[in-house]
PDB file of C-alpha atoms and ligand atoms in Angstrom:
ATOM      1  CA  MET A   8      81.898 131.385 -73.654  1.00  0.00           C
ATOM      2  CA  ALA A   9      78.222 132.233 -75.210  1.00  0.00           C
ATOM      3  CA  ASP A  10      77.364 135.543 -75.235  1.00  0.00           C
ATOM      4  CA  LEU A  11      75.429 136.693 -72.392  1.00  0.00           C
ATOM      5  CA  GLY A  12      73.949 140.090 -74.042  1.00  0.00           C
ATOM      6  CA  VAL A  13      70.161 140.627 -74.564  1.00  0.00           C
ATOM      7  CA  ARG A  14      68.145 143.115 -76.205  1.00  0.00           C
ATOM      8  CA  ILE A  15      64.693 143.627 -74.376  1.00  0.00           C
ATOM      9  CA  ALA A  16      62.222 145.809 -75.583  1.00  0.00           C
ATOM     10  CA  GLY A  17      65.267 148.041 -77.587  1.00  0.00           C
ATOM     11  CA  VAL A  18      67.535 148.433 -74.831  1.00  0.00           C
ATOM     12  CA  PRO A  19      70.390 146.171 -74.231  1.00  0.00           C
ATOM     13  CA  LEU A  20      71.567 144.649 -71.552  1.00  0.00           C
ATOM     14  CA  ARG A  21      75.192 143.214 -70.774  1.00  0.00           C
ATOM     15  CA  ASN A  22      73.160 139.960 -69.623  1.00  0.00           C
ATOM     16  CA  PRO A  23      69.946 138.575 -69.018  1.00  0.00           C
ATOM     17  CA  PHE A  24      69.746 139.128 -64.828  1.00  0.00           C
ATOM     18  CA  LEU A  25      67.614 142.264 -63.909  1.00  0.00           C
ATOM     19  CA  LEU A  26      67.311 143.398 -60.493  1.00  0.00           C
ATOM     20  CA  ALA A  27      63.568 143.014 -59.960  1.00  0.00           C
ATOM     21  CA  SER A  28      61.382 145.690 -58.802  1.00  0.00           C
ATOM     22  CA  GLY A  29      61.469 146.837 -54.971  1.00  0.00           C
ATOM     23  CA  ILE A  30      63.867 144.213 -53.654  1.00  0.00           C
ATOM     24  CA  TRP A  31      66.912 145.942 -52.671  1.00  0.00           C
ATOM     25  CA  GLY A  32      66.039 149.569 -51.725  1.00  0.00           C
ATOM     26  CA  GLU A  33      64.961 152.001 -53.057  1.00  0.00           C
ATOM     27  CA  SER A  34      68.051 154.219 -53.391  1.00  0.00           C
ATOM     28  CA  GLY A  35      70.484 155.613 -55.971  1.00  0.00           C
ATOM     29  CA  GLU A  36      73.441 153.512 -53.860  1.00  0.00           C
ATOM     30  CA  SER A  37      71.445 150.431 -53.274  1.00  0.00           C
ATOM     31  CA  LEU A  38      70.835 149.948 -57.310  1.00  0.00           C
ATOM     32  CA  GLY A  39      74.165 151.028 -58.162  1.00  0.00           C
ATOM     33  CA  GLY A  40      75.405 148.326 -56.296  1.00  0.00           C
ATOM     34  CA  ALA A  41      73.371 145.922 -58.004  1.00  0.00           C
ATOM     35  CA  TRP A  42      74.899 146.817 -61.355  1.00  0.00           C
ATOM     36  CA  SER A  43      78.534 146.725 -59.764  1.00  0.00           C
ATOM     37  CA  ALA A  44      77.274 143.233 -58.753  1.00  0.00           C
ATOM     38  CA  GLY A  45      76.891 142.189 -62.344  1.00  0.00           C
ATOM     39  CA  ALA A  46      73.149 143.091 -62.718  1.00  0.00           C
ATOM     40  CA  GLY A  47      72.345 143.251 -66.343  1.00  0.00           C
ATOM     41  CA  GLY A  48      70.200 146.243 -65.338  1.00  0.00           C
ATOM     42  CA  VAL A  49      68.132 147.507 -61.843  1.00  0.00           C
ATOM     43  CA  ILE A  50      64.734 147.913 -62.106  1.00  0.00           C
ATOM     44  CA  THR A  51      63.699 150.575 -59.589  1.00  0.00           C
ATOM     45  CA  LYS A  52      60.929 150.069 -56.145  1.00  0.00           C
ATOM     46  CA  SER A  53      57.880 150.787 -57.826  1.00  0.00           C
ATOM     47  CA  ILE A  54      57.210 155.181 -57.301  1.00  0.00           C
ATOM     48  CA  GLY A  55      54.119 156.414 -56.849  1.00  0.00           C
ATOM     49  CA  PRO A  56      52.428 159.811 -56.933  1.00  0.00           C
ATOM     50  CA  SER A  57      53.825 160.557 -53.331  1.00  0.00           C
ATOM     51  CA  PRO A  58      55.366 159.786 -50.731  1.00  0.00           C
ATOM     52  CA  ARG A  59      54.054 156.219 -48.382  1.00  0.00           C
ATOM     53  CA  LEU A  60      55.266 155.231 -45.794  1.00  0.00           C
ATOM     54  CA  GLY A  61      54.133 152.023 -46.766  1.00  0.00           C
ATOM     55  CA  TYR A  62      52.088 149.861 -43.883  1.00  0.00           C
ATOM     56  CA  PRO A  63      53.026 149.252 -40.225  1.00  0.00           C
ATOM     57  CA  ASN A  64      55.993 145.929 -39.306  1.00  0.00           C
ATOM     58  CA  PRO A  65      55.340 143.179 -39.436  1.00  0.00           C
ATOM     59  CA  THR A  66      55.863 143.809 -43.517  1.00  0.00           C
ATOM     60  CA  VAL A  67      57.869 140.151 -44.406  1.00  0.00           C
ATOM     61  CA  GLU A  68      57.613 136.897 -43.762  1.00  0.00           C
ATOM     62  CA  THR A  69      60.168 133.977 -44.522  1.00  0.00           C
ATOM     63  CA  TYR A  70      59.825 130.464 -45.195  1.00  0.00           C
ATOM     64  CA  GLU A  71      62.758 128.342 -45.102  1.00  0.00           C
ATOM     65  CA  ARG A  72      63.641 127.626 -48.976  1.00  0.00           C
ATOM     66  CA  TRP A  73      60.474 127.974 -50.728  1.00  0.00           C
ATOM     67  CA  GLY A  74      59.615 131.553 -50.611  1.00  0.00           C
ATOM     68  CA  MET A  75      58.573 134.930 -49.291  1.00  0.00           C
ATOM     69  CA  LEU A  76      55.227 136.499 -48.178  1.00  0.00           C
ATOM     70  CA  ASN A  77      55.682 140.608 -48.487  1.00  0.00           C
ATOM     71  CA  ALA A  78      53.089 143.462 -48.462  1.00  0.00           C
ATOM     72  CA  MET A  79      54.638 146.469 -47.690  1.00  0.00           C
ATOM     73  CA  GLY A  80      51.928 148.573 -48.954  1.00  0.00           C
ATOM     74  CA  LEU A  81      54.210 150.213 -51.640  1.00  0.00           C
ATOM     75  CA  PRO A  82      56.235 152.371 -49.482  1.00  0.00           C
ATOM     76  CA  ASN A  83      58.715 155.104 -51.805  1.00  0.00           C
ATOM     77  CA  PRO A  84      59.469 159.088 -51.789  1.00  0.00           C
ATOM     78  CA  GLY A  85      57.361 159.816 -54.449  1.00  0.00           C
ATOM     79  CA  ILE A  86      58.206 161.335 -58.230  1.00  0.00           C
ATOM     80  CA  ASP A  87      59.606 164.518 -56.810  1.00  0.00           C
ATOM     81  CA  GLU A  88      61.824 163.385 -54.564  1.00  0.00           C
ATOM     82  CA  TYR A  89      63.006 160.006 -56.266  1.00  0.00           C
ATOM     83  CA  PRO A  90      65.003 161.513 -59.421  1.00  0.00           C
ATOM     84  CA  ARG A  91      67.335 162.472 -57.151  1.00  0.00           C
ATOM     85  CA  GLU A  92      68.463 158.873 -56.069  1.00  0.00           C
ATOM     86  CA  ILE A  93      68.751 157.785 -60.402  1.00  0.00           C
ATOM     87  CA  GLU A  94      71.253 160.284 -60.921  1.00  0.00           C
ATOM     88  CA  ALA A  95      72.947 158.624 -57.757  1.00  0.00           C
ATOM     89  CA  ALA A  96      72.690 154.689 -60.025  1.00  0.00           C
ATOM     90  CA  HIS A  97      73.631 156.780 -63.092  1.00  0.00           C
ATOM     91  CA  ALA A  98      76.608 157.750 -61.647  1.00  0.00           C
ATOM     92  CA  THR A  99      77.837 153.874 -61.654  1.00  0.00           C
ATOM     93  CA  GLY A 100      76.671 153.332 -65.503  1.00  0.00           C
ATOM     94  CA  ALA A 101      73.802 151.228 -64.282  1.00  0.00           C
ATOM     95  CA  THR A 102      70.828 150.407 -66.910  1.00  0.00           C
ATOM     96  CA  ILE A 103      67.684 151.678 -64.878  1.00  0.00           C
ATOM     97  CA  ILE A 104      64.267 150.653 -65.148  1.00  0.00           C
ATOM     98  CA  GLY A 105      61.908 153.121 -63.875  1.00  0.00           C
ATOM     99  CA  SER A 106      59.115 151.145 -62.246  1.00  0.00           C
ATOM    100  CA  VAL A 107      55.817 153.502 -61.624  1.00  0.00           C
ATOM    101  CA  PHE A 108      52.278 152.375 -60.179  1.00  0.00           C
ATOM    102  CA  ALA A 109      48.982 155.303 -60.048  1.00  0.00           C
ATOM    103  CA  GLY A 110      45.921 155.065 -59.539  1.00  0.00           C
ATOM    104  CA  ASP A 111      44.411 154.773 -62.682  1.00  0.00           C
ATOM    105  CA  ALA A 112      45.707 155.789 -66.887  1.00  0.00           C
ATOM    106  CA  ALA A 113      45.516 159.974 -66.458  1.00  0.00           C
ATOM    107  CA  GLU A 114      48.060 159.354 -63.457  1.00  0.00           C
ATOM    108  CA  PHE A 115      50.352 156.683 -64.652  1.00  0.00           C
ATOM    109  CA  ALA A 116      50.805 158.403 -68.023  1.00  0.00           C
ATOM    110  CA  ARG A 117      51.353 162.040 -65.827  1.00  0.00           C
ATOM    111  CA  ILE A 118      54.447 160.047 -63.298  1.00  0.00           C
ATOM    112  CA  ALA A 119      55.429 158.006 -66.427  1.00  0.00           C
ATOM    113  CA  ALA A 120      56.482 161.193 -67.925  1.00  0.00           C
ATOM    114  CA  ARG A 121      57.849 162.391 -64.760  1.00  0.00           C
ATOM    115  CA  MET A 122      60.516 159.042 -64.584  1.00  0.00           C
ATOM    116  CA  GLU A 123      61.425 159.151 -68.266  1.00  0.00           C
ATOM    117  CA  ALA A 124      62.691 162.584 -67.701  1.00  0.00           C
ATOM    118  CA  THR A 125      65.229 160.952 -65.026  1.00  0.00           C
ATOM    119  CA  GLY A 126      66.506 159.559 -68.443  1.00  0.00           C
ATOM    120  CA  VAL A 127      65.724 156.090 -67.086  1.00  0.00           C
ATOM    121  CA  ALA A 128      66.680 153.492 -70.467  1.00  0.00           C
ATOM    122  CA  ALA A 129      62.641 152.170 -70.082  1.00  0.00           C
ATOM    123  CA  LEU A 130      59.413 152.008 -67.831  1.00  0.00           C
ATOM    124  CA  GLU A 131      58.226 148.987 -65.950  1.00  0.00           C
ATOM    125  CA  LEU A 132      54.291 149.407 -65.007  1.00  0.00           C
ATOM    126  CA  ASN A 133      53.618 148.055 -61.936  1.00  0.00           C
ATOM    127  CA  LEU A 134      49.894 146.800 -63.153  1.00  0.00           C
ATOM    128  CA  SER A 135      50.435 143.355 -60.243  1.00  0.00           C
ATOM    129  CA  CYS A 136      50.571 144.410 -56.966  1.00  0.00           C
ATOM    130  CA  PRO A 137      48.240 141.946 -55.378  1.00  0.00           C
ATOM    131  CA  HIS A 138      47.464 143.910 -52.462  1.00  0.00           C
ATOM    132  CA  ALA A 139      47.574 147.682 -52.173  1.00  0.00           C
ATOM    133  CA  GLU A 140      44.215 149.186 -52.284  1.00  0.00           C
ATOM    134  CA  GLY A 141      43.469 151.102 -55.476  1.00  0.00           C
ATOM    135  CA  PHE A 142      47.061 150.378 -57.003  1.00  0.00           C
ATOM    136  CA  GLY A 143      48.173 146.757 -58.779  1.00  0.00           C
ATOM    137  CA  THR A 144      45.800 144.263 -59.640  1.00  0.00           C
ATOM    138  CA  GLU A 145      42.714 146.609 -58.440  1.00  0.00           C
ATOM    139  CA  VAL A 146      43.374 149.073 -61.829  1.00  0.00           C
ATOM    140  CA  GLY A 147      45.113 145.931 -63.889  1.00  0.00           C
ATOM    141  CA  SER A 148      43.058 142.491 -63.556  1.00  0.00           C
ATOM    142  CA  THR A 149      41.553 143.408 -66.352  1.00  0.00           C
ATOM    143  CA  PRO A 150      42.007 143.504 -70.397  1.00  0.00           C
ATOM    144  CA  GLU A 151      40.187 146.595 -71.160  1.00  0.00           C
ATOM    145  CA  ASP A 152      42.140 148.242 -68.093  1.00  0.00           C
ATOM    146  CA  VAL A 153      45.339 146.956 -68.798  1.00  0.00           C
ATOM    147  CA  GLU A 154      45.249 148.656 -72.624  1.00  0.00           C
ATOM    148  CA  GLN A 155      44.238 151.706 -71.673  1.00  0.00           C
ATOM    149  CA  ILE A 156      46.775 152.099 -69.225  1.00  0.00           C
ATOM    150  CA  VAL A 157      49.106 151.394 -71.668  1.00  0.00           C
ATOM    151  CA  ARG A 158      47.952 153.165 -74.196  1.00  0.00           C
ATOM    152  CA  ALA A 159      48.048 156.376 -72.764  1.00  0.00           C
ATOM    153  CA  VAL A 160      51.823 155.728 -70.998  1.00  0.00           C
ATOM    154  CA  VAL A 161      53.010 155.037 -74.713  1.00  0.00           C
ATOM    155  CA  ALA A 162      51.352 157.968 -75.760  1.00  0.00           C
ATOM    156  CA  ALA A 163      52.836 160.008 -73.090  1.00  0.00           C
ATOM    157  CA  VAL A 164      56.647 158.615 -73.432  1.00  0.00           C
ATOM    158  CA  LYS A 165      59.031 157.907 -76.141  1.00  0.00           C
ATOM    159  CA  ILE A 166      61.235 155.236 -73.847  1.00  0.00           C
ATOM    160  CA  PRO A 167      59.730 152.028 -74.043  1.00  0.00           C
ATOM    161  CA  VAL A 168      56.672 150.136 -72.328  1.00  0.00           C
ATOM    162  CA  ILE A 169      56.923 147.113 -70.115  1.00  0.00           C
ATOM    163  CA  ALA A 170      54.038 146.198 -67.980  1.00  0.00           C
ATOM    164  CA  LYS A 171      54.384 143.900 -65.580  1.00  0.00           C
ATOM    165  CA  ILE A 172      51.442 141.689 -65.032  1.00  0.00           C
ATOM    166  CA  THR A 173      49.486 139.323 -62.164  1.00  0.00           C
ATOM    167  CA  PRO A 174      48.875 135.511 -62.312  1.00  0.00           C
ATOM    168  CA  ASN A 175      45.982 136.497 -59.957  1.00  0.00           C
ATOM    169  CA  THR A 176      42.990 136.235 -62.669  1.00  0.00           C
ATOM    170  CA  ALA A 177      42.528 132.913 -64.712  1.00  0.00           C
ATOM    171  CA  ASP A 178      43.836 134.695 -68.390  1.00  0.00           C
ATOM    172  CA  PRO A 179      47.118 136.318 -67.319  1.00  0.00           C
ATOM    173  CA  ALA A 180      48.337 135.374 -70.870  1.00  0.00           C
ATOM    174  CA  GLY A 181      45.361 137.862 -71.851  1.00  0.00           C
ATOM    175  CA  LEU A 182      46.657 140.040 -70.272  1.00  0.00           C
ATOM    176  CA  ALA A 183      49.602 140.452 -71.373  1.00  0.00           C
ATOM    177  CA  VAL A 184      47.898 140.356 -75.166  1.00  0.00           C
ATOM    178  CA  ALA A 185      46.396 143.466 -74.117  1.00  0.00           C
ATOM    179  CA  ALA A 186      49.677 145.476 -72.927  1.00  0.00           C
ATOM    180  CA  GLU A 187      50.745 144.211 -76.247  1.00  0.00           C
ATOM    181  CA  ARG A 188      47.629 145.705 -77.797  1.00  0.00           C
ATOM    182  CA  GLY A 189      48.001 149.100 -76.044  1.00  0.00           C
ATOM    183  CA  GLY A 190      51.252 149.590 -77.717  1.00  0.00           C
ATOM    184  CA  ALA A 191      53.796 147.668 -75.179  1.00  0.00           C
ATOM    185  CA  ALA A 192      57.152 147.118 -75.853  1.00  0.00           C
ATOM    186  CA  ALA A 193      57.607 143.912 -73.022  1.00  0.00           C
ATOM    187  CA  VAL A 194      55.946 142.355 -70.886  1.00  0.00           C
ATOM    188  CA  SER A 195      56.590 141.009 -67.981  1.00  0.00           C
ATOM    189  CA  ALA A 196      55.334 137.631 -65.666  1.00  0.00           C
ATOM    190  CA  ILE A 197      54.855 137.448 -62.863  1.00  0.00           C
ATOM    191  CA  ASN A 198      54.750 139.387 -60.171  1.00  0.00           C
ATOM    192  CA  THR A 199      53.419 137.911 -56.918  1.00  0.00           C
ATOM    193  CA  LEU A 200      50.461 135.879 -56.070  1.00  0.00           C
ATOM    194  CA  ARG A 201      48.215 136.611 -53.690  1.00  0.00           C
ATOM    195  CA  ALA A 202      48.593 135.478 -50.085  1.00  0.00           C
ATOM    196  CA  LEU A 203      48.093 134.548 -46.644  1.00  0.00           C
ATOM    197  CA  ALA A 204      49.248 133.612 -43.661  1.00  0.00           C
ATOM    198  CA  ILE A 205      48.434 133.257 -40.021  1.00  0.00           C
ATOM    199  CA  ASP A 206      50.229 133.132 -36.831  1.00  0.00           C
ATOM    200  CA  VAL A 207      47.938 130.446 -34.491  1.00  0.00           C
ATOM    201  CA  ARG A 208      49.137 131.700 -31.395  1.00  0.00           C
ATOM    202  CA  LEU A 209      47.760 135.536 -32.033  1.00  0.00           C
ATOM    203  CA  ARG A 210      44.725 134.388 -33.790  1.00  0.00           C
ATOM    204  CA  ARG A 211      46.001 136.714 -36.852  1.00  0.00           C
ATOM    205  CA  PRO A 212      47.201 136.937 -39.899  1.00  0.00           C
ATOM    206  CA  VAL A 213      51.510 137.601 -39.454  1.00  0.00           C
ATOM    207  CA  LEU A 214      51.416 140.563 -41.470  1.00  0.00           C
ATOM    208  CA  SER A 215      50.079 143.684 -40.510  1.00  0.00           C
ATOM    209  CA  HIS A 216      48.219 144.223 -43.277  1.00  0.00           C
ATOM    210  CA  GLY A 217      46.407 140.316 -43.897  1.00  0.00           C
ATOM    211  CA  LEU A 218      46.836 139.593 -47.268  1.00  0.00           C
ATOM    212  CA  GLY A 219      50.472 139.505 -48.787  1.00  0.00           C
ATOM    213  CA  GLY A 220      52.107 138.818 -52.087  1.00  0.00           C
ATOM    214  CA  LEU A 221      54.420 135.577 -52.388  1.00  0.00           C
ATOM    215  CA  SER A 222      58.089 135.060 -54.125  1.00  0.00           C
ATOM    216  CA  GLY A 223      60.377 132.944 -54.266  1.00  0.00           C
ATOM    217  CA  ALA A 224      60.781 128.973 -55.620  1.00  0.00           C
ATOM    218  CA  ALA A 225      57.890 128.112 -54.892  1.00  0.00           C
ATOM    219  CA  ILE A 226      56.289 130.370 -57.687  1.00  0.00           C
ATOM    220  CA  LYS A 227      58.706 129.335 -60.449  1.00  0.00           C
ATOM    221  CA  PRO A 228      56.204 127.263 -62.052  1.00  0.00           C
ATOM    222  CA  VAL A 229      53.701 129.409 -61.662  1.00  0.00           C
ATOM    223  CA  GLY A 230      55.608 131.940 -63.371  1.00  0.00           C
ATOM    224  CA  LEU A 231      56.959 129.508 -65.957  1.00  0.00           C
ATOM    225  CA  ALA A 232      53.726 128.325 -67.221  1.00  0.00           C
ATOM    226  CA  CYS A 233      52.512 131.841 -67.341  1.00  0.00           C
ATOM    227  CA  VAL A 234      55.632 133.103 -69.735  1.00  0.00           C
ATOM    228  CA  TRP A 235      54.900 129.253 -71.162  1.00  0.00           C
ATOM    229  CA  GLN A 236      51.218 130.642 -72.390  1.00  0.00           C
ATOM    230  CA  ILE A 237      51.954 134.378 -73.367  1.00  0.00           C
ATOM    231  CA  PHE A 238      54.773 133.728 -75.432  1.00  0.00           C
ATOM    232  CA  GLU A 239      52.367 131.831 -77.428  1.00  0.00           C
ATOM    233  CA  LYS A 240      50.492 134.735 -77.724  1.00  0.00           C
ATOM    234  CA  VAL A 241      52.187 137.867 -78.537  1.00  0.00           C
ATOM    235  CA  SER A 242      54.655 138.690 -80.051  1.00  0.00           C
ATOM    236  CA  ILE A 243      56.588 141.445 -78.381  1.00  0.00           C
ATOM    237  CA  PRO A 244      59.974 139.896 -75.520  1.00  0.00           C
ATOM    238  CA  VAL A 245      58.435 138.202 -72.297  1.00  0.00           C
ATOM    239  CA  ILE A 246      60.647 138.795 -68.867  1.00  0.00           C
ATOM    240  CA  GLY A 247      60.475 136.040 -66.919  1.00  0.00           C
ATOM    241  CA  VAL A 248      59.846 136.445 -62.859  1.00  0.00           C
ATOM    242  CA  GLY A 249      58.887 134.425 -60.395  1.00  0.00           C
ATOM    243  CA  GLY A 250      61.488 131.786 -57.927  1.00  0.00           C
ATOM    244  CA  ILE A 251      64.971 132.351 -60.666  1.00  0.00           C
ATOM    245  CA  GLY A 252      67.728 131.121 -57.624  1.00  0.00           C
ATOM    246  CA  THR A 253      69.790 129.403 -60.162  1.00  0.00           C
ATOM    247  CA  ALA A 254      71.165 129.323 -64.126  1.00  0.00           C
ATOM    248  CA  GLU A 255      68.930 126.824 -64.650  1.00  0.00           C
ATOM    249  CA  ASP A 256      66.002 128.386 -63.522  1.00  0.00           C
ATOM    250  CA  ALA A 257      67.271 131.177 -65.711  1.00  0.00           C
ATOM    251  CA  LEU A 258      66.916 129.037 -68.781  1.00  0.00           C
ATOM    252  CA  GLU A 259      63.637 127.389 -68.025  1.00  0.00           C
ATOM    253  CA  TYR A 260      62.731 130.324 -68.016  1.00  0.00           C
ATOM    254  CA  ILE A 261      64.713 131.294 -71.053  1.00  0.00           C
ATOM    255  CA  MET A 262      63.341 128.144 -72.609  1.00  0.00           C
ATOM    256  CA  ALA A 263      59.630 128.823 -72.052  1.00  0.00           C
ATOM    257  CA  GLY A 264      59.684 132.000 -73.776  1.00  0.00           C
ATOM    258  CA  ALA A 265      61.582 134.824 -72.296  1.00  0.00           C
ATOM    259  CA  GLY A 266      64.215 136.805 -72.981  1.00  0.00           C
ATOM    260  CA  ALA A 267      65.381 138.055 -69.457  1.00  0.00           C
ATOM    261  CA  VAL A 268      64.644 137.077 -66.470  1.00  0.00           C
ATOM    262  CA  GLU A 269      64.566 139.282 -63.051  1.00  0.00           C
ATOM    263  CA  VAL A 270      65.741 138.376 -59.627  1.00  0.00           C
ATOM    264  CA  GLY A 271      63.877 139.221 -56.272  1.00  0.00           C
ATOM    265  CA  THR A 272      63.995 136.369 -53.300  1.00  0.00           C
ATOM    266  CA  ALA A 273      66.881 135.036 -54.446  1.00  0.00           C
ATOM    267  CA  VAL A 274      68.185 138.886 -53.548  1.00  0.00           C
ATOM    268  CA  ALA A 275      66.706 139.312 -50.621  1.00  0.00           C
ATOM    269  CA  PHE A 276      67.851 136.159 -49.314  1.00  0.00           C
ATOM    270  CA  GLU A 277      71.382 135.487 -50.531  1.00  0.00           C
ATOM    271  CA  GLY A 278      72.162 139.290 -50.939  1.00  0.00           C
ATOM    272  CA  ILE A 279      72.934 141.088 -54.169  1.00  0.00           C
ATOM    273  CA  GLY A 280      75.895 138.488 -54.625  1.00  0.00           C
ATOM    274  CA  VAL A 281      74.080 136.096 -56.626  1.00  0.00           C
ATOM    275  CA  LEU A 282      73.010 137.667 -59.759  1.00  0.00           C
ATOM    276  CA  GLY A 283      76.818 138.030 -61.265  1.00  0.00           C
ATOM    277  CA  ARG A 284      76.937 134.071 -59.921  1.00  0.00           C
ATOM    278  CA  LEU A 285      74.181 133.684 -62.027  1.00  0.00           C
ATOM    279  CA  ALA A 286      75.241 135.468 -65.118  1.00  0.00           C
ATOM    280  CA  THR A 287      78.723 132.992 -64.317  1.00  0.00           C
ATOM    281  CA  GLY A 288      76.512 129.796 -64.075  1.00  0.00           C
ATOM    282  CA  LEU A 289      74.134 131.189 -67.036  1.00  0.00           C
ATOM    283  CA  ALA A 290      76.737 131.266 -69.212  1.00  0.00           C
ATOM    284  CA  ALA A 291      78.328 127.715 -68.719  1.00  0.00           C
ATOM    285  CA  LEU A 292      75.340 126.288 -68.236  1.00  0.00           C
ATOM    286  CA  LEU A 293      74.589 127.551 -72.470  1.00  0.00           C
ATOM    287  CA  ASP A 294      77.812 126.425 -73.163  1.00  0.00           C
ATOM    288  CA  GLU A 295      77.732 123.298 -71.992  1.00  0.00           C
ATOM    289  CA  LEU A 296      73.769 122.656 -73.880  1.00  0.00           C
ATOM    290  CA  GLY A 297      75.137 124.106 -77.380  1.00  0.00           C
ATOM    291  CA  PHE A 298      74.214 127.872 -77.161  1.00  0.00           C
ATOM    292  CA  ALA A 299      76.185 130.291 -78.361  1.00  0.00           C
ATOM    293  CA  ARG A 300      74.052 132.426 -77.220  1.00  0.00           C
ATOM    294  CA  VAL A 301      70.824 133.468 -74.567  1.00  0.00           C
ATOM    295  CA  SER A 302      68.258 133.900 -77.943  1.00  0.00           C
ATOM    296  CA  ASP A 303      69.177 130.647 -79.659  1.00  0.00           C
ATOM    297  CA  ALA A 304      67.891 129.401 -76.567  1.00  0.00           C
ATOM    298  CA  VAL A 305      64.645 131.893 -75.668  1.00  0.00           C
ATOM    299  CA  GLY A 306      61.468 129.562 -76.464  1.00  0.00           C
ATOM    300  CA  VAL A 307      62.951 125.867 -77.628  1.00  0.00           C
ATOM    301  CA  ALA A 308      60.813 124.007 -75.454  1.00  0.00           C
ATOM    302  CA  HIS A 309      57.938 124.786 -77.488  1.00  0.00           C
ATOM    303  CA  GLN A 310      59.719 123.504 -79.919  1.00  0.00           C
ATOM    304  CA  ALA A 311      59.590 120.007 -78.032  1.00  0.00           C
ATOM    305  CA  GLN A 312      56.841 116.971 -80.495  1.00  0.00           C
ATOM    306  CA  PRO A 313      54.635 116.488 -77.673  1.00  0.00           C
ATOM    307  CA  ALA A 314      54.883 112.736 -76.538  1.00  0.00           C
TER     308      ALA A 314
HETATM  309  C1  LIG B  28      54.146 145.647 -53.380  1.00  0.00           C
HETATM  310  C2  LIG B  28      54.216 144.385 -53.948  1.00  0.00           C
HETATM  311  C3  LIG B  28      54.253 144.103 -54.607  1.00  0.00           C
HETATM  312  O1  LIG B  28      54.565 142.565 -55.184  1.00  0.00           O
HETATM  313  C4  LIG B  28      54.287 144.808 -55.380  1.00  0.00           C
HETATM  314  O2  LIG B  28      54.192 144.815 -56.851  1.00  0.00           O
HETATM  315  C5  LIG B  28      54.312 146.041 -55.348  1.00  0.00           C
HETATM  316  C6  LIG B  28      54.759 146.425 -53.735  1.00  0.00           C
HETATM  317  C7  LIG B  28      54.686 146.477 -51.758  1.00  0.00           C
HETATM  318  O3  LIG B  28      54.369 145.356 -50.739  1.00  0.00           O
HETATM  319  O4  LIG B  28      55.366 147.555 -51.867  1.00  0.00           O
END
């Protein structure tokens, strides 16, 4: 059986499937549940400086099979309250990555240090939520901002720092290069695509916030293209995210250059059991294709001769 273990940003994972941030509740219990269901690791909901209720409903619109549109508004209990949830998740033995968001480099560094103190294995910086005023893409869309934020966080913590970058820009790979320059140990790509749905009878956007972020199968080709371009420009590991629902989807990302992947919308649609099924399915697919371990397949599509 193919070896599913990978090492990303110095963190050993029992398989490459990470629970994506914000998808399966934010409590310690729900994170622990994802671990018990077979995740290689779990990423927390993005935690910020203070408690936020998020936007009023409706916050989610689902599309049959091909995707999901959401604008939750970064609801979270704040960094003062969150450590108790991490403690509960640690009790299950889970490998935990703490996601943080903030409005500027100094605030990122402060929250990152607090998150590090909870004992998480690594940090993922949310530089890419496509619709929250003052956060996400508003602070992470230029190489200069990304580099400055990553550098400030790296100086404030000892654990590895992963920058989650946005596809809502002309040059996502340029943002990844900036993150590497700032000292990031890995980058994750992509976050949701800025998107909109209109209710024609109500003559207004479906979501209360108006704009939201699109995820799911529809964005897989976009995520693959970003991972492909990033892999050619950086030497740190890339974590692929966007529309992974089958083992074959995951292997596409791996062959494009991802050393691990995050799963979000498939968990929202199918439940947490999908993580274990993906891991079993990937092991079988690697066996079928003659790969002894995940790392043997990382980036192999780049070696193909152009027609
Ligand atoms: C939210 C959505 C995102 O895509 C993201 O990266 C962070 C937060 C949200 O609406 O809470």
